[in-house]
């Protein structure tokens, strides 16, 4: 019998740049876990000192439904309001396709640099997906974002 019937939807990633919060999104991002994911990401942002960038690694992301997309949009809105950079890394083709279908690709992947702090020149950072690009496989109506 397993200790946990599920894995946590958000995992911290080590080795990020200074002033950067790096998190991995794991499993499905849907109605069932959306509020928890939002809570965990916002908690991580508030818990860091002088956070300038948020990087969400989407490699382990499964299906994303409309509630999951809403979570990504809410996280983006919070980072925009705070002047924090927002980056979706390692997006699979299905997540990219979902963002294109919903008209949110440019909004969520456009370069959003952190506001430079006093005495800092800011960081160059990279925009959007560091993951694979290409056409989505499978049924055109499928909104499964898994790679």
CSV table of N, CA and C in Angstrom, one decimal, residues 2-7:
chain,number,residue,atom,x,y,z
A,2,UNK,N,0.6,2.2,-0.9
A,2,UNK,CA,1.4,3.4,-1.0
A,2,UNK,C,1.1,4.4,0.1
A,3,UNK,N,2.1,5.1,0.5
A,3,UNK,CA,1.9,6.1,1.5
A,3,UNK,C,1.1,7.3,1.0
A,4,UNK,N,1.3,7.7,-0.3
A,4,UNK,CA,0.5,8.8,-0.9
A,4,UNK,C,-0.2,8.2,-2.1
A,5,UNK,N,-1.5,8.4,-2.2
A,5,UNK,CA,-2.1,8.0,-3.4
A,5,UNK,C,-1.9,8.8,-4.7
A,6,UNK,N,-1.2,10.0,-4.5
A,6,UNK,CA,-0.9,10.9,-5.5
A,6,UNK,C,0.3,11.7,-5.2
A,7,UNK,N,1.0,12.2,-6.2
A,7,UNK,CA,2.1,13.1,-5.9
A,7,UNK,C,1.7,14.5,-5.9
